[in-house]
Coordinates of C-alpha atoms in Angstrom, one line a residue:
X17 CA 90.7 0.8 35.4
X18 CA 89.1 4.3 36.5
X19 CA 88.6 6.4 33.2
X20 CA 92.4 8.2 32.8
X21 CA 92.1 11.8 32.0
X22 CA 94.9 11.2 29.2
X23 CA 93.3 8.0 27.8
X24 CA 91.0 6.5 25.7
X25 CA 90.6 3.5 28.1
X26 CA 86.3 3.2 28.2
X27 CA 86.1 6.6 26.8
X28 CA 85.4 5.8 22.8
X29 CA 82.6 8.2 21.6
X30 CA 82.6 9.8 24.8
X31 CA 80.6 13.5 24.2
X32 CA 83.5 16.3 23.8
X33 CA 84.1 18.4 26.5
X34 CA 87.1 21.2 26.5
X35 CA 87.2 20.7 29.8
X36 CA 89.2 17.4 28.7
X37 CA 92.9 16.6 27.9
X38 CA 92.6 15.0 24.9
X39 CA 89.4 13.3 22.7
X40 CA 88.5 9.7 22.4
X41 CA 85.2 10.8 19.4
X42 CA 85.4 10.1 16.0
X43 CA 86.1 13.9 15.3
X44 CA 89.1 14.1 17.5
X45 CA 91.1 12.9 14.3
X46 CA 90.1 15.7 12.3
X47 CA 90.7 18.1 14.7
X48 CA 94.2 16.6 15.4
X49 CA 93.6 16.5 19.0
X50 CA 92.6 12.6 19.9
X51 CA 94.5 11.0 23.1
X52 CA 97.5 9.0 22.2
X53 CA 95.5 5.7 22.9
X54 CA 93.3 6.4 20.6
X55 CA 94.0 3.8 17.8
X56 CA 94.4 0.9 20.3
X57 CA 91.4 1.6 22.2
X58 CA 88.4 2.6 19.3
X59 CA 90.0 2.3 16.1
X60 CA 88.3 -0.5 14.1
X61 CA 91.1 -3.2 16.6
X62 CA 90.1 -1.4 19.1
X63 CA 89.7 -3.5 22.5
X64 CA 88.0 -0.9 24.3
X65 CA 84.5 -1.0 22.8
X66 CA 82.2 2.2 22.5
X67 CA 79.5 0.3 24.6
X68 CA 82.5 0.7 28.0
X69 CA 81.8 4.1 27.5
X70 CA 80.3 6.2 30.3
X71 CA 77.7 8.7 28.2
X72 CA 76.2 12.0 29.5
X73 CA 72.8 10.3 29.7
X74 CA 74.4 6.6 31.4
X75 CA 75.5 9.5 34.3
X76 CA 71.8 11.5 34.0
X77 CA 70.3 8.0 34.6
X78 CA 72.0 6.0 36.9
X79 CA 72.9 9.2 39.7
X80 CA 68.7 9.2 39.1
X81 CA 68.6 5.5 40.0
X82 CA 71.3 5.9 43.3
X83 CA 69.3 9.0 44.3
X84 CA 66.0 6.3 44.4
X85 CA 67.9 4.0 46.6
X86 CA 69.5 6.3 49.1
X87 CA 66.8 4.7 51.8
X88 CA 69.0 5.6 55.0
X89 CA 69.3 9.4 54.1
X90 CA 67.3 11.6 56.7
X91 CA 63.7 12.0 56.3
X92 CA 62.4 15.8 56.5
X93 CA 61.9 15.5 60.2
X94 CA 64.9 14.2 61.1
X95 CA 67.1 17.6 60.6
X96 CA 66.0 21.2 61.5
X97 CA 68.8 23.6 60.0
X98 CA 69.4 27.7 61.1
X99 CA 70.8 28.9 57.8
X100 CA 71.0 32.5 59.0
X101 CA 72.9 35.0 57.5
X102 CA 73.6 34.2 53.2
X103 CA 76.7 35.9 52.6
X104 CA 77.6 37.3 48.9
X105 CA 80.2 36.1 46.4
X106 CA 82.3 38.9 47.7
X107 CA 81.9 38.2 51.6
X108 CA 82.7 34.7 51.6
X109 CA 86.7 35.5 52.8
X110 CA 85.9 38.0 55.2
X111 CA 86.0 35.1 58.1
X112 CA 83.5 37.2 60.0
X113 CA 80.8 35.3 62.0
X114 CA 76.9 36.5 61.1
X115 CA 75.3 34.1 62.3
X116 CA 75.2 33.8 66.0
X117 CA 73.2 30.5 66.4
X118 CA 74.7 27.1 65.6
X119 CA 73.9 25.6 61.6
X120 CA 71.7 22.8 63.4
X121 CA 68.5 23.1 65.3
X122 CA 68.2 19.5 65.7
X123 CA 69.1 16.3 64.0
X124 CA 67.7 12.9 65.3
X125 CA 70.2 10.8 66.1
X126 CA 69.1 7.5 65.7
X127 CA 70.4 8.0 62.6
X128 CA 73.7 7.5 63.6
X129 CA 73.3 3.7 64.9
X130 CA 72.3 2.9 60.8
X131 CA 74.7 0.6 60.3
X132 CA 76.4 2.4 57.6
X133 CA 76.6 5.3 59.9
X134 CA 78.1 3.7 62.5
X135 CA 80.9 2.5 60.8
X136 CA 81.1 6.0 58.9
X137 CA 81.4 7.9 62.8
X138 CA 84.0 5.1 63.1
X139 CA 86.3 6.6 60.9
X140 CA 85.9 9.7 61.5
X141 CA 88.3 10.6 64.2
X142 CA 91.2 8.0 62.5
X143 CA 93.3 11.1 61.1
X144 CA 95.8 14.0 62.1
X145 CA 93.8 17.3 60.4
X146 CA 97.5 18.7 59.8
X147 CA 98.6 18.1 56.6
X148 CA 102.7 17.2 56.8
X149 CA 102.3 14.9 59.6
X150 CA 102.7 11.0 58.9
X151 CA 99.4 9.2 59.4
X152 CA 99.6 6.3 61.9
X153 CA 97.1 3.9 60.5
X154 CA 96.8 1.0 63.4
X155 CA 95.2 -2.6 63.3
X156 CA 92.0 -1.5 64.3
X157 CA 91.2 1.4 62.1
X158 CA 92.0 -1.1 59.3
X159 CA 89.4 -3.1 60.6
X160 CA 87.2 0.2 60.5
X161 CA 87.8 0.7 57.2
X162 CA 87.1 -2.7 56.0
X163 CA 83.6 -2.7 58.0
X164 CA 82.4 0.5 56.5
X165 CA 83.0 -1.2 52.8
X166 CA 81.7 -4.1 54.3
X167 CA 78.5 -2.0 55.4
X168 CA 78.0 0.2 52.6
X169 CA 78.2 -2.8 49.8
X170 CA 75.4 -4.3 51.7
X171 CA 73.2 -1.3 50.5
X172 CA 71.2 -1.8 47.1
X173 CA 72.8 1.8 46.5
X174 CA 76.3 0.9 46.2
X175 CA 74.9 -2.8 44.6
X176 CA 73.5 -0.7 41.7
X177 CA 76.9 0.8 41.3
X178 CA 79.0 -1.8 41.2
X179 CA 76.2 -3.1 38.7
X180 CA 76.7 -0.2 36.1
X181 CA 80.9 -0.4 36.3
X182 CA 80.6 -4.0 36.2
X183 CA 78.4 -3.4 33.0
X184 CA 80.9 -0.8 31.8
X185 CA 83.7 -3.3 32.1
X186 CA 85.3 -0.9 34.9
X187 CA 85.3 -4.3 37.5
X188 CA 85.2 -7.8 36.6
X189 CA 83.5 -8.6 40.5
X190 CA 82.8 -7.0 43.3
X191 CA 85.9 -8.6 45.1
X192 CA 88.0 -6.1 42.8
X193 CA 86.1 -3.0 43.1
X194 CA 85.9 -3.5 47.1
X195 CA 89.5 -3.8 46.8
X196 CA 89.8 -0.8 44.7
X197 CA 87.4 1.5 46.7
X198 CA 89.8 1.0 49.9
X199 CA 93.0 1.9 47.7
X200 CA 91.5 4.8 45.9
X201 CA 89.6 6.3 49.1
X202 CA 92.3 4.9 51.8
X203 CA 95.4 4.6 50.6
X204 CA 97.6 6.8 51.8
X205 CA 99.5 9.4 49.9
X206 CA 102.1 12.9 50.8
X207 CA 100.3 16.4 50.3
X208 CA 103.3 17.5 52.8
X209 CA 106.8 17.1 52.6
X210 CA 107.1 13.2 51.8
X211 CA 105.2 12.1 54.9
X212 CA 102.2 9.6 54.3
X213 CA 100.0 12.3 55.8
X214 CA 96.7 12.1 53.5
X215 CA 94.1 10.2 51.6
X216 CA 90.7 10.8 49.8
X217 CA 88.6 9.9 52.6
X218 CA 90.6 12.1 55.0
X219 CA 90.1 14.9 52.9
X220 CA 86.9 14.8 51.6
X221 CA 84.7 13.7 54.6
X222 CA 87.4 14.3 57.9
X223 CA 88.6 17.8 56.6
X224 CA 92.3 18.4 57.0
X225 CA 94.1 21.9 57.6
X226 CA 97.0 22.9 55.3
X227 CA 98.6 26.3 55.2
X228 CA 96.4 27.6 58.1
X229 CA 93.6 27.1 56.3
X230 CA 90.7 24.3 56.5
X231 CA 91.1 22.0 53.4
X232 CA 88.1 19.4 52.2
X233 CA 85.6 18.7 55.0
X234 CA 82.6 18.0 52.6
X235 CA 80.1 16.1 55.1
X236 CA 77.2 17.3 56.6
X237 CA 77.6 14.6 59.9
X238 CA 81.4 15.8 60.7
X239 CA 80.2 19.3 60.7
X240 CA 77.0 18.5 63.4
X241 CA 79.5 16.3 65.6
X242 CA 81.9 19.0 66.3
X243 CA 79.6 21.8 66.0
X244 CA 78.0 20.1 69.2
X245 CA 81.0 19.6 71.3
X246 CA 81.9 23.4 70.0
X247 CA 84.7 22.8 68.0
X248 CA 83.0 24.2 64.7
X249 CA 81.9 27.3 64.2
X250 CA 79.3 28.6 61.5
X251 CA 79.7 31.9 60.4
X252 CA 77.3 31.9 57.3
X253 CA 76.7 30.4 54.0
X254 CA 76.8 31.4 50.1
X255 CA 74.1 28.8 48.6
X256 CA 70.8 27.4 49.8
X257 CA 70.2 24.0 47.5
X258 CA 68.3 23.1 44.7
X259 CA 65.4 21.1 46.3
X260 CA 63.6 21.7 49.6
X261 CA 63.9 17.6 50.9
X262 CA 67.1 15.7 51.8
X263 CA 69.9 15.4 50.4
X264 CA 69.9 18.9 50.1
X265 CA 73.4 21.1 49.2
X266 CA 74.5 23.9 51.2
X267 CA 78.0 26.0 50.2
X268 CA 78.8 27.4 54.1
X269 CA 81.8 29.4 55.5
X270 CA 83.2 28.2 59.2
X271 CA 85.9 27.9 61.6
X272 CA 87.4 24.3 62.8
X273 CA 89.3 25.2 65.8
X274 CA 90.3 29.0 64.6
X275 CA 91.0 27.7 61.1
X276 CA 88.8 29.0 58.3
X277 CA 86.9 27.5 55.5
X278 CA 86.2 30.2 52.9
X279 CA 83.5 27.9 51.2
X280 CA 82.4 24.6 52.1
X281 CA 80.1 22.7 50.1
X282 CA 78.1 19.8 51.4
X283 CA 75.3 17.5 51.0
X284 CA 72.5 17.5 53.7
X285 CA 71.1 15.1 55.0
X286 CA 72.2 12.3 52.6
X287 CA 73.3 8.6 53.7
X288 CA 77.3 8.0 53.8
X289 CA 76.9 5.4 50.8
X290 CA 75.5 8.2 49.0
X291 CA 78.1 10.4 49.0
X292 CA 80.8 7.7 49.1
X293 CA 78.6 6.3 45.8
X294 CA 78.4 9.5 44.0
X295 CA 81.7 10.6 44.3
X296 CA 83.2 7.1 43.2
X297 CA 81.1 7.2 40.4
X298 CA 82.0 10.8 39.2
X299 CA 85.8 9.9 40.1
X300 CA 85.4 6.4 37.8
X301 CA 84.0 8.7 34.8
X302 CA 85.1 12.1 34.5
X303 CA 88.4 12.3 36.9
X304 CA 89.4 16.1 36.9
X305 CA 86.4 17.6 35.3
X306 CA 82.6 18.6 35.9
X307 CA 80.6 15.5 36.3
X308 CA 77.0 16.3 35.8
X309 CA 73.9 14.2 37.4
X310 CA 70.5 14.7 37.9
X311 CA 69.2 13.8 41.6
X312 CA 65.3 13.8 42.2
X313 CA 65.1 15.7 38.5
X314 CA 67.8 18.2 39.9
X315 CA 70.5 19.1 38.3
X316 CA 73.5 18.9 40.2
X317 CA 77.4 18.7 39.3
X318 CA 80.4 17.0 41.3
X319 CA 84.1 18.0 40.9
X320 CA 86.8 15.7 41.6
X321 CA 90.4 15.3 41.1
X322 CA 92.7 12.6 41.0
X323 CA 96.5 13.1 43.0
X324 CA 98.6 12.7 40.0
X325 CA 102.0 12.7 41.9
X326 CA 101.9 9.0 43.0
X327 CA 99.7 5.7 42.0
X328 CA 99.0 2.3 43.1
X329 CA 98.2 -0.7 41.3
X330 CA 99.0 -0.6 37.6
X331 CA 98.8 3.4 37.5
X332 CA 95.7 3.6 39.1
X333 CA 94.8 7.7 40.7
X334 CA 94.0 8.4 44.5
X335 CA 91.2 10.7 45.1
X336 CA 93.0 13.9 45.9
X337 CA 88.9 15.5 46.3
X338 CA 85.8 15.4 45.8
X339 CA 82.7 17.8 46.2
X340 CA 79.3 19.4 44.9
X341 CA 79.7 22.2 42.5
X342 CA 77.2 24.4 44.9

């Protein structure tokens, strides 16, 4: 149901971007270069109407209205960061530490008993980092991941989400895109050598190490956790965000353990349905590619990619990752 890079499925009259595989717009027949679907979805037949289209502007204005409706993210006073030393382009790989203090001053932690963080810290330690190694995924931290959905889908955030796919004809009920969410974020899927060793969440908000090196780790509340028992070191970092209240974005270089992250990008401050919010919806609409929003009257872009070597459902996409262009 997500938008597939190679179809036309909800993409007629899409804008054109090169960044695509192939063009769902009235002009893609001229130019000879229209996806194969193209005739079934949005020729005059088509059952794929140009209304199920997700627009530049739909994406301007509804990451405006999720940004409006992030009420759990931390409040100025709730975080006091040490940014240090800002390393160049060119210093990012030198996995030298310049900045001797930890990232964070202070964070209040009260905002971790927020429901939706709660069940977010939860989750957190339900995965080997070592890509390769089979995940063993046990009753409980089922349970876990079924209570964070449960949690975050009680947030008008992730209500107004499910509002605009619903609209879009991505989900016919909420049931379904629950459903979905858990397969596309938790199901489980090889980056080794055939092991069931990763999954979006795992990646994106967990981190995982692969090659010697650290892979994903996109949140701001993993990083403070183990930077406070020590196991995280911050070494510097390459961009300072856009905007000077939370969510903020920071690209950072550290060390998990000895293992080095040559640029990290993160958001600051924001709630967990935030960034599970934003990245489904950037995942949902422009898989593989830039997906550009405006946050606060920022502009901000999210990458993501889909794992394209297996699938559930009826070809559905795993999020392989997901992160801020910083």
């Amino acid at each position: 149901l997500y938008t597939a890079p190679d179809s036309c499925r909800g993409r007629c009259e899409e804008p054109y971007s090169e960044e695509d595989e192939c063009h769902c717009n009235a002009e893609c027949e001229r130019f000879h270069n229209c996806c194969e679907d193209y005739d079934a979805h949005c020729g005059p037949e088509g059952f794929s109407s140009s209304r199920d289209a997700i627009t530049d502007e739909d994406l301007l204005h509804v990451s405006e209205q999720l940004y409006k409706a992030d009420h759990n993210k931390a409040r100025p006073t709730d975080i006091a960061l040490n940014p240090q030393y800002q390393a160049s382009p060119d210093e990012t790989g030198d996995q030298e530490d310049r900045s001797p203090q930890p990232l964070y001053k202070y964070v209040n932690e009260e905002l971790f008993s927020k429901p939706t963080y709660a069940s977010f810290v939860k989750l957190l330690d339900n995965y080997q980092r070592a890509t390769g190694r089979e995940e063993d995924v046990t009753a409980e931290e089922l349970r876990e991941q079924d209570n964070f959905l449960k949690e975050v889908m009680k947030t008008e955030l992730m209500k107004k989400l499910f509002t605009f796919l619903h609209k879009k004809n991505r989900y016919g009920s909420e049931q379904e895109f629950v459903a979905d969410l858990k397969e596309m974020w938790f199901g489980l899927y090889s980056r080794g050598n055939g092991e069931q060793d990763s999954s979006g969440f795992e990646h994106v908000f967990s981190g995982e190490v692969k090659k010697g090196k650290v892979s994903g780790f996109h949140n701001w509340i993993r990083f403070y956790l183990l930077e406070k028992q020590g196991i995280v070191n911050y070494f510097s970092h390459n961009f300072n965000g856009p905007w000077d209240t939370y969510p903020d974005v920071l690209g950072l270089q550290f060390s998990w353990d000895g293992f080095y992250k040559e640029v990290g990008s993160a958001f600051i401050g924001s709630s967990p349905e935030f960034e599970f919010g934003l990245y489904t919806l950037c995942f949902v609409a422009r898989p593989g590619r830039a997906c550009h929003l405006s946050l606060g009257g920022h502009s901000l872009s999210i990458q993501t990619y889909a794992w394209t070597k297996s699938t559930y459902g009826d070809g559905k996409k795993y999020i392989a990752t997901a992160y801020v262009i910083s």
